[in-house]
Coordinates of C-alpha atoms in Angstrom, one line a residue:
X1 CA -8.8 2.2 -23.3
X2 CA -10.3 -0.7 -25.1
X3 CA -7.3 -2.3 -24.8
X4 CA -6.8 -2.0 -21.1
X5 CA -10.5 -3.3 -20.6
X6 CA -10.2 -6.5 -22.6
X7 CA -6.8 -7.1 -20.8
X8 CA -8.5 -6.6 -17.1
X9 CA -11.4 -8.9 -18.4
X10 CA -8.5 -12.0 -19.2
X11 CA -7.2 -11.2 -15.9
X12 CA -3.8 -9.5 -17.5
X13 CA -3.9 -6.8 -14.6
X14 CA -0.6 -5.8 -15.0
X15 CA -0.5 -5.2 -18.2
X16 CA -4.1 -3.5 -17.6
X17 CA -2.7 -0.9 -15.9
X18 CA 0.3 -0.3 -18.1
X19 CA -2.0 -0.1 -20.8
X20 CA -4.6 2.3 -18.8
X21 CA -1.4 4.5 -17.9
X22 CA -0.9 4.9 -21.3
X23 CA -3.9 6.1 -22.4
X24 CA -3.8 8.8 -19.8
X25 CA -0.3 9.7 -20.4
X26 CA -1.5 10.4 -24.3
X27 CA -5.2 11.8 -23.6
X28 CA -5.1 14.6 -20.4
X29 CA -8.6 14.3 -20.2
X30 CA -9.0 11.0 -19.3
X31 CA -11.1 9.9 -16.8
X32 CA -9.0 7.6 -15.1
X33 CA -10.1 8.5 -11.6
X34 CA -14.1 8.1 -12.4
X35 CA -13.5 4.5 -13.9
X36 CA -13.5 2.0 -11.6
X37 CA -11.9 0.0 -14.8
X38 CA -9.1 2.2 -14.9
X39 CA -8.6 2.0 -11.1
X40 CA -9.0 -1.8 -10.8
X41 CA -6.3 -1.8 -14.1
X42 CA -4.0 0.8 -12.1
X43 CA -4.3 -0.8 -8.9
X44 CA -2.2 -3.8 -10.1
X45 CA 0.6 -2.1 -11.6
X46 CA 4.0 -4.1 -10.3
X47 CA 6.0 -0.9 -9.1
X48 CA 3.3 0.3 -6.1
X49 CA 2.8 -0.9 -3.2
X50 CA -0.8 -1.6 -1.4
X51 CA -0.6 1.5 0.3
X52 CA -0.1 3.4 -2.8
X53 CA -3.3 1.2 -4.6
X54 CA -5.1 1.9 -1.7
X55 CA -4.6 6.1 -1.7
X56 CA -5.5 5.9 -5.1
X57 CA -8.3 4.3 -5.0
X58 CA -9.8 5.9 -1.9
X59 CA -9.1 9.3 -3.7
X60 CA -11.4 8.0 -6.2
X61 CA -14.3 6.6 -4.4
X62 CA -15.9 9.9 -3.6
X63 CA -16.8 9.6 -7.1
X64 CA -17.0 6.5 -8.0
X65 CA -20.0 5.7 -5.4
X66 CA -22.2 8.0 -7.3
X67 CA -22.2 5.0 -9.8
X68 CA -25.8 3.1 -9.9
X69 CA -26.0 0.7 -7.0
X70 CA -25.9 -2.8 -8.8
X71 CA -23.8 -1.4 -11.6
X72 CA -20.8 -3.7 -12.7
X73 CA -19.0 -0.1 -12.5
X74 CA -19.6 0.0 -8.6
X75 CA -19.3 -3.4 -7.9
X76 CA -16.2 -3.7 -9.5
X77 CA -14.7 -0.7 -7.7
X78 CA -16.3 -1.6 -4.2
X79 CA -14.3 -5.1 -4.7
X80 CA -11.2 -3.8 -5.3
X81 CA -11.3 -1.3 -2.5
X82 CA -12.1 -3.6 -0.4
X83 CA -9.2 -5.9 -1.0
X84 CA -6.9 -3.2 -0.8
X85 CA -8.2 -2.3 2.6
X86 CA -8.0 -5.9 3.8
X87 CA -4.3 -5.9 2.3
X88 CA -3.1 -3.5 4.0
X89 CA -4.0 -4.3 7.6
X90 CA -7.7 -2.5 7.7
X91 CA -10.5 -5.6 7.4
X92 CA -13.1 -3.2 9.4
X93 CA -12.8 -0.7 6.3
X94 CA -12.9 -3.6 3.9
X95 CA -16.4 -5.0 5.6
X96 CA -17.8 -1.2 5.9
X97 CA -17.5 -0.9 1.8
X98 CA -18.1 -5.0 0.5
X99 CA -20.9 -5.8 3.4
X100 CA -22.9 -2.3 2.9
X101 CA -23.0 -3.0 -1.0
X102 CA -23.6 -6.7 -1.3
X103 CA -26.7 -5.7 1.4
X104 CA -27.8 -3.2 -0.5
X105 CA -27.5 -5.3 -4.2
X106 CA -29.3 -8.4 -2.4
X107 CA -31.9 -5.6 -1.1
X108 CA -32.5 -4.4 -5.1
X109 CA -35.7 -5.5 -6.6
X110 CA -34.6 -6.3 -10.2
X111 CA -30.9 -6.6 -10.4
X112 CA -30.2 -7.1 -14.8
X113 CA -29.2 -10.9 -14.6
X114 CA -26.0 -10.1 -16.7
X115 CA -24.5 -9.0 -13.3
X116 CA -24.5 -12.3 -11.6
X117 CA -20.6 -12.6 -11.9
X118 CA -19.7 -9.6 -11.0
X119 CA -22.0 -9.9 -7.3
X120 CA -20.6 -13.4 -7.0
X121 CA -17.2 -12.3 -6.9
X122 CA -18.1 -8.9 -4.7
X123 CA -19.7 -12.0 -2.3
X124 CA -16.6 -13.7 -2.6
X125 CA -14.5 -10.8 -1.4
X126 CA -16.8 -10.1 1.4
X127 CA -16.5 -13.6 2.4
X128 CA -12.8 -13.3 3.0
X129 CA -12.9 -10.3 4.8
X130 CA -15.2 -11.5 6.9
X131 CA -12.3 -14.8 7.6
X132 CA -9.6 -12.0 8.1
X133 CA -12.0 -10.8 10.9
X134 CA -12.3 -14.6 12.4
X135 CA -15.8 -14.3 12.1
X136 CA -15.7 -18.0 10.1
X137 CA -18.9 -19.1 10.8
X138 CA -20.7 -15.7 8.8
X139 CA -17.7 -16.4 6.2
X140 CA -18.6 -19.7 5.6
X141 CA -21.8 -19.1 4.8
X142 CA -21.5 -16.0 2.6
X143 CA -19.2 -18.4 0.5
X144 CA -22.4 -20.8 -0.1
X145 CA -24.9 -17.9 -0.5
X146 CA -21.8 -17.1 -3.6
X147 CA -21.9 -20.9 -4.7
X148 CA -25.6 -21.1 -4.9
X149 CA -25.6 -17.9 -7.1
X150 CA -23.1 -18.6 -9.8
X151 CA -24.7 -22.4 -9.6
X152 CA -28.0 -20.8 -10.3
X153 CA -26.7 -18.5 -13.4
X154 CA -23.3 -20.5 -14.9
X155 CA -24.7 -23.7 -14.0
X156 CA -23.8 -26.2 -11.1
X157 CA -20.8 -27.5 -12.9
X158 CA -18.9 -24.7 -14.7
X159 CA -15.2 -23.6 -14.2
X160 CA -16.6 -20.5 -11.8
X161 CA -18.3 -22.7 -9.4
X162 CA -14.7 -24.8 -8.9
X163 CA -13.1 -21.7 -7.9
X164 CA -15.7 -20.8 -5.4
X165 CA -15.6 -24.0 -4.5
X166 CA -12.2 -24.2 -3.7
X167 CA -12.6 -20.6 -1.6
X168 CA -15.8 -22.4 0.2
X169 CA -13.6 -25.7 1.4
X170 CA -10.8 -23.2 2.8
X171 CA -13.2 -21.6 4.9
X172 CA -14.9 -24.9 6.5
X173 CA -11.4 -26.0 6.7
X174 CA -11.1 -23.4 8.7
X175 CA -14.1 -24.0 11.3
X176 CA -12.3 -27.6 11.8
X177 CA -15.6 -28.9 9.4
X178 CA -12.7 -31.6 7.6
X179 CA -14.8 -33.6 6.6
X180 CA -17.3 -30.9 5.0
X181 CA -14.2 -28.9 3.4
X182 CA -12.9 -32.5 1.8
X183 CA -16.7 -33.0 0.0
X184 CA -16.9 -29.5 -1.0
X185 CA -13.3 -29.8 -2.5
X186 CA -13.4 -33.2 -4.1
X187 CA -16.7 -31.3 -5.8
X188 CA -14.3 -29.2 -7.3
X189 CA -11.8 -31.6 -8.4
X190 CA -14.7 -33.8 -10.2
X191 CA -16.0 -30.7 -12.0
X192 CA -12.4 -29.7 -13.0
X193 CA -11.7 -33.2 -14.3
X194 CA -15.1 -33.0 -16.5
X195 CA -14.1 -29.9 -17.9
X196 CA -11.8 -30.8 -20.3
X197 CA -12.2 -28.2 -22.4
X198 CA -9.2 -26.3 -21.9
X199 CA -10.6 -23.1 -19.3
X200 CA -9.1 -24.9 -16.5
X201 CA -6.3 -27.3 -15.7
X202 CA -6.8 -30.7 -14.3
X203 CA -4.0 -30.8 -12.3
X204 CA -4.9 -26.7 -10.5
X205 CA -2.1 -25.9 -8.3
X206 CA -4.5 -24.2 -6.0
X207 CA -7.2 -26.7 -5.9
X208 CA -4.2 -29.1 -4.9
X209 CA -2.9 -26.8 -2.2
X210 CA -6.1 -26.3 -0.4
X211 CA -6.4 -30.3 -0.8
X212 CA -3.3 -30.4 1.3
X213 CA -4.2 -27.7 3.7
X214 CA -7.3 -29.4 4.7
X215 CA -5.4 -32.8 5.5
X216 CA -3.1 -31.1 7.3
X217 CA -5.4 -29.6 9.4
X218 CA -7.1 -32.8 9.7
X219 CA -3.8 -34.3 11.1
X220 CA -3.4 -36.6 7.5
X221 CA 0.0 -35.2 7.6
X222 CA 0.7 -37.9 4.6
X223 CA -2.0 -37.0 2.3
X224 CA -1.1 -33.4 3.3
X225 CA 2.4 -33.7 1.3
X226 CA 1.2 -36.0 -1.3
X227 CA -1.2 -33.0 -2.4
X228 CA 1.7 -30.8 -1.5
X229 CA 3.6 -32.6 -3.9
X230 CA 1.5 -32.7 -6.8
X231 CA 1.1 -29.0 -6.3
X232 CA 4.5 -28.1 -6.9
X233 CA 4.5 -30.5 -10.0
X234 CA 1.7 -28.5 -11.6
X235 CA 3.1 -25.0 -10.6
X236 CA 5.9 -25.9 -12.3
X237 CA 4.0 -27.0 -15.5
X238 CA 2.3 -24.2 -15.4
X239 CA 4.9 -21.5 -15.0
X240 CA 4.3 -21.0 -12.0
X241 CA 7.2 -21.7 -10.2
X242 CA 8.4 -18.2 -9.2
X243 CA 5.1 -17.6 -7.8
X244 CA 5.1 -17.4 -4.0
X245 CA 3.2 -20.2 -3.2
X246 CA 5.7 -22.3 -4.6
X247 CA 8.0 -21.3 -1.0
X248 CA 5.1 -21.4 1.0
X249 CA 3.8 -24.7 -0.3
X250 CA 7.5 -26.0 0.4
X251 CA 7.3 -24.4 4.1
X252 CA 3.7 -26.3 4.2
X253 CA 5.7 -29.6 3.4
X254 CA 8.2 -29.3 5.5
X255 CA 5.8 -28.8 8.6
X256 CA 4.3 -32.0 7.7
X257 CA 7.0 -33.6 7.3
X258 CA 8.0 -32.5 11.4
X259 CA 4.6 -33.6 12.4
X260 CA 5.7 -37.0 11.0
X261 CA 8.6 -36.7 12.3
X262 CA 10.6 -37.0 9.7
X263 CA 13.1 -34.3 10.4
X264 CA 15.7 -35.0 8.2
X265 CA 13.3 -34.9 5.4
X266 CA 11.9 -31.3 7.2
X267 CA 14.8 -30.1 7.3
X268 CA 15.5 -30.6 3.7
X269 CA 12.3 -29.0 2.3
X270 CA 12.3 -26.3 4.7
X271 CA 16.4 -25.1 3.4
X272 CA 14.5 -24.9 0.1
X273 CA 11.8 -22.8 1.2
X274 CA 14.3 -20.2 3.1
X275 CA 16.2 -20.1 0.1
X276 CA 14.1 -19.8 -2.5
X277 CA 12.0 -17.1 -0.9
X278 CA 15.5 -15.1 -0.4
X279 CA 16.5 -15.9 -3.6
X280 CA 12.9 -15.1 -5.7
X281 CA 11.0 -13.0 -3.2
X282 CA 13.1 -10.9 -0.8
X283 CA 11.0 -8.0 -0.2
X284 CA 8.4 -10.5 1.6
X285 CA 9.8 -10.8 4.9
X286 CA 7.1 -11.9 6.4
X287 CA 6.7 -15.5 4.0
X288 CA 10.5 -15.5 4.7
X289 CA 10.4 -15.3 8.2
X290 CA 8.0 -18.4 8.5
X291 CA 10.2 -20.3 6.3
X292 CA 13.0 -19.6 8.7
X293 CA 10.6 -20.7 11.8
X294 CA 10.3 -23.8 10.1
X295 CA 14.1 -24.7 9.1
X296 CA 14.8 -24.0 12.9
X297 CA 12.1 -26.4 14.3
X298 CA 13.6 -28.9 11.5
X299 CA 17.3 -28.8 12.5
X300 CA 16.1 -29.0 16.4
X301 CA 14.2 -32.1 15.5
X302 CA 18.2 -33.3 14.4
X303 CA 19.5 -31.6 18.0
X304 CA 21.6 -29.3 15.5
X305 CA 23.2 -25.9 16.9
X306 CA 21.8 -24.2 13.7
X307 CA 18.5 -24.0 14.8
X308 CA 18.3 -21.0 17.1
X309 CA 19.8 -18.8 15.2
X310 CA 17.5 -19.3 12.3
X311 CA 14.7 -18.8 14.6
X312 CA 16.7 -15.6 15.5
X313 CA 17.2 -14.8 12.0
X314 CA 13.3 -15.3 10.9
X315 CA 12.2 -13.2 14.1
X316 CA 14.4 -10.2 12.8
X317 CA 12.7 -10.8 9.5
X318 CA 9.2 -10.6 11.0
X319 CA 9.5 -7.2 12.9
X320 CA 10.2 -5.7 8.7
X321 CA 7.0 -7.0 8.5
X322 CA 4.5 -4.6 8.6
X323 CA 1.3 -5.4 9.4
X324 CA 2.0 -8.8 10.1
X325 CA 4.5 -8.4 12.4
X326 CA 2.9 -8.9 15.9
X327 CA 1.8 -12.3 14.5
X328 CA 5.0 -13.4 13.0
X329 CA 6.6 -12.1 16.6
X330 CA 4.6 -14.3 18.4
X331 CA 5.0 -17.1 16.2
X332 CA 9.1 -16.8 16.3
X333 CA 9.0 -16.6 20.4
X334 CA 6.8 -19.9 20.1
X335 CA 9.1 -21.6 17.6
X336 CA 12.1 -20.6 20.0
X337 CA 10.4 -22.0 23.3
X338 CA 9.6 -25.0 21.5
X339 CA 13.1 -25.4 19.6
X340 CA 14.6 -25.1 22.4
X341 CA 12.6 -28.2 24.2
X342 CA 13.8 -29.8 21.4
X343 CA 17.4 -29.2 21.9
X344 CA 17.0 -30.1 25.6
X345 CA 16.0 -33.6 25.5

């Protein structure tokens, strides 16, 4: 139990829940579903999917919720249920569980100041819910009201601020605030850089990706890939290569590339994207089907007889999407429309 605790507190999920399995595989009694530890740990096991986290954990929250409003216990399980919720398709649910507790922590008189993190991070997951409902503007600002609170209790420039940081940037990047996003990343970046103590790299892939997502949409399709670039230099010095940012970050290049018109170059990064995402991550059709979107707008940019049916081919991945799929369908009947314009001229 110890074990599985210490593991979920390094961010070793995975081998969290093995560990948590265990224990209740050896001792009956154990109280996996009144933990929320045990459920967070369980949640992340590799062999379920979100549906299955999700039943599991909304079995357990009739119990859990008895847990102490403002207790790490609750807040930790309200977190995690209501990222399962958001992951599989159900942001209302999500906002019912993270936006009724984080109102009813801020409404506590004396909340014991040993809790900040775990409230900044229950913020932070109500802030992205709140972006998965398009309601940017209230996301936004939930993302500063997290800022301001680990500022006030890690200090303004410790490694927990550059991650909220980082989350904060995405979502002005969002309202089209480029210029605001840019500031509040390059924040980030300078805090990472003083650092140097070994909690965080100085090159972070993730810091570098939303970097490049905020010049792209900014339209600095240049910087965008130079970011882009350096992204998928520091994944791979990480380890982090098989990860699946790696194809969407290679998708992301080759779209700037397009916008620059450099379609040979497109289509170049975009074959890499298709098949590395077949190749490492085949069960995510819906990553795969944008990376096929892309190689066919790249090889109609060259007026090649390819590209259609790799729009074809990324549509029939998108309806084996799930959730996702009315998006992706939309976005492949786009990419055909304007592919075929392409072809045309």
């Amino acid at each position: 139990r110890t074990l599985s605790q210490a593991l979920r507190m390094l961010g070793e999920r995975e081998e969290a829940g093995r560990e948590a399995q265990a224990w209740m595989a050896a001792d009956p009694e154990a109280p996996a579903l009144t933990s929320p530890v045990h459920c967070g740990g369980l949640l992340d096991l590799p062999d379920q999917t979100d549906h299955e986290r999700r039943e599991r954990l909304e079995s357990a929250w009739p119990r859990c919720r008895t847990f102490p409003v403002g207790s790490r216990e609750r807040m930790m399980f309200v977190t995690r249920l209501s990222q399962v919720r958001r992951a599989t398709g159900d942001p209302e649910g999500a906002l019912a569980v993270s936006g009724a507790e984080d109102a009813a922590v801020a409404a506590l008189p004396n909340l014991d100041p040993t809790l900040w993190s775990d409230w900044t991070v229950l913020k932070a997951e109500l802030g992205l819910t709140l972006a998965a409902l398009d309601r940017h503007e209230e996301s936004a600002e939930v993302s500063a009201a997290s800022i301001r609170l680990a500022e006030r209790h890690a200090g303004p420039d410790s490694a927990f601020v550059v991650g909220l940081l980082r989350v904060h940037g995405a979502r002005l990047s969002d309202l089209g605030r480029h210029d605001e996003a840019q500031a509040a990343l390059e924040r980030a970046w300078t805090i990472n850089q003083r650092l140097g103590d070994g909690r965080i790299r100085s090159e972070d892939p993730a810091l570098l990706f939303n970097l490049g997502a905020n010049a792209m949409e900014a339209g600095r399709h240049q910087d965008a890939i130079g970011y882009w670039e350096r992204c998928l230099e520091a994944m791979a010095g990480s380890g982090q290569q098989d990860h699946t940012h790696y194809g969407i970050t290679l998708r992301l290049i080759s779209e700037s590339q397009r916008a620059l018109d450099d379609f040979a170059g497109a289509t170049e990064t975009a074959s890499q994207a298709v098949a590395f995402l077949e190749l490492r991550h085949p069960k995510r059709t819906d990553l795969r089907s944008e990376a096929e979107f892309a190689y066919c707008l790249a090889l109609a940019g060259l007026s090649s007889d390819r590209a259609l049916s790799h729009c074809r081919r990324g549509t029939a991945l998108a309806g084996e999407s799930g959730t996702r799929s009315p998006e992706l369908l939309e976005k492949g009947r786009q990419a055909e429309i304007e592919a075929s314009g392409l072809l045309e001229r």
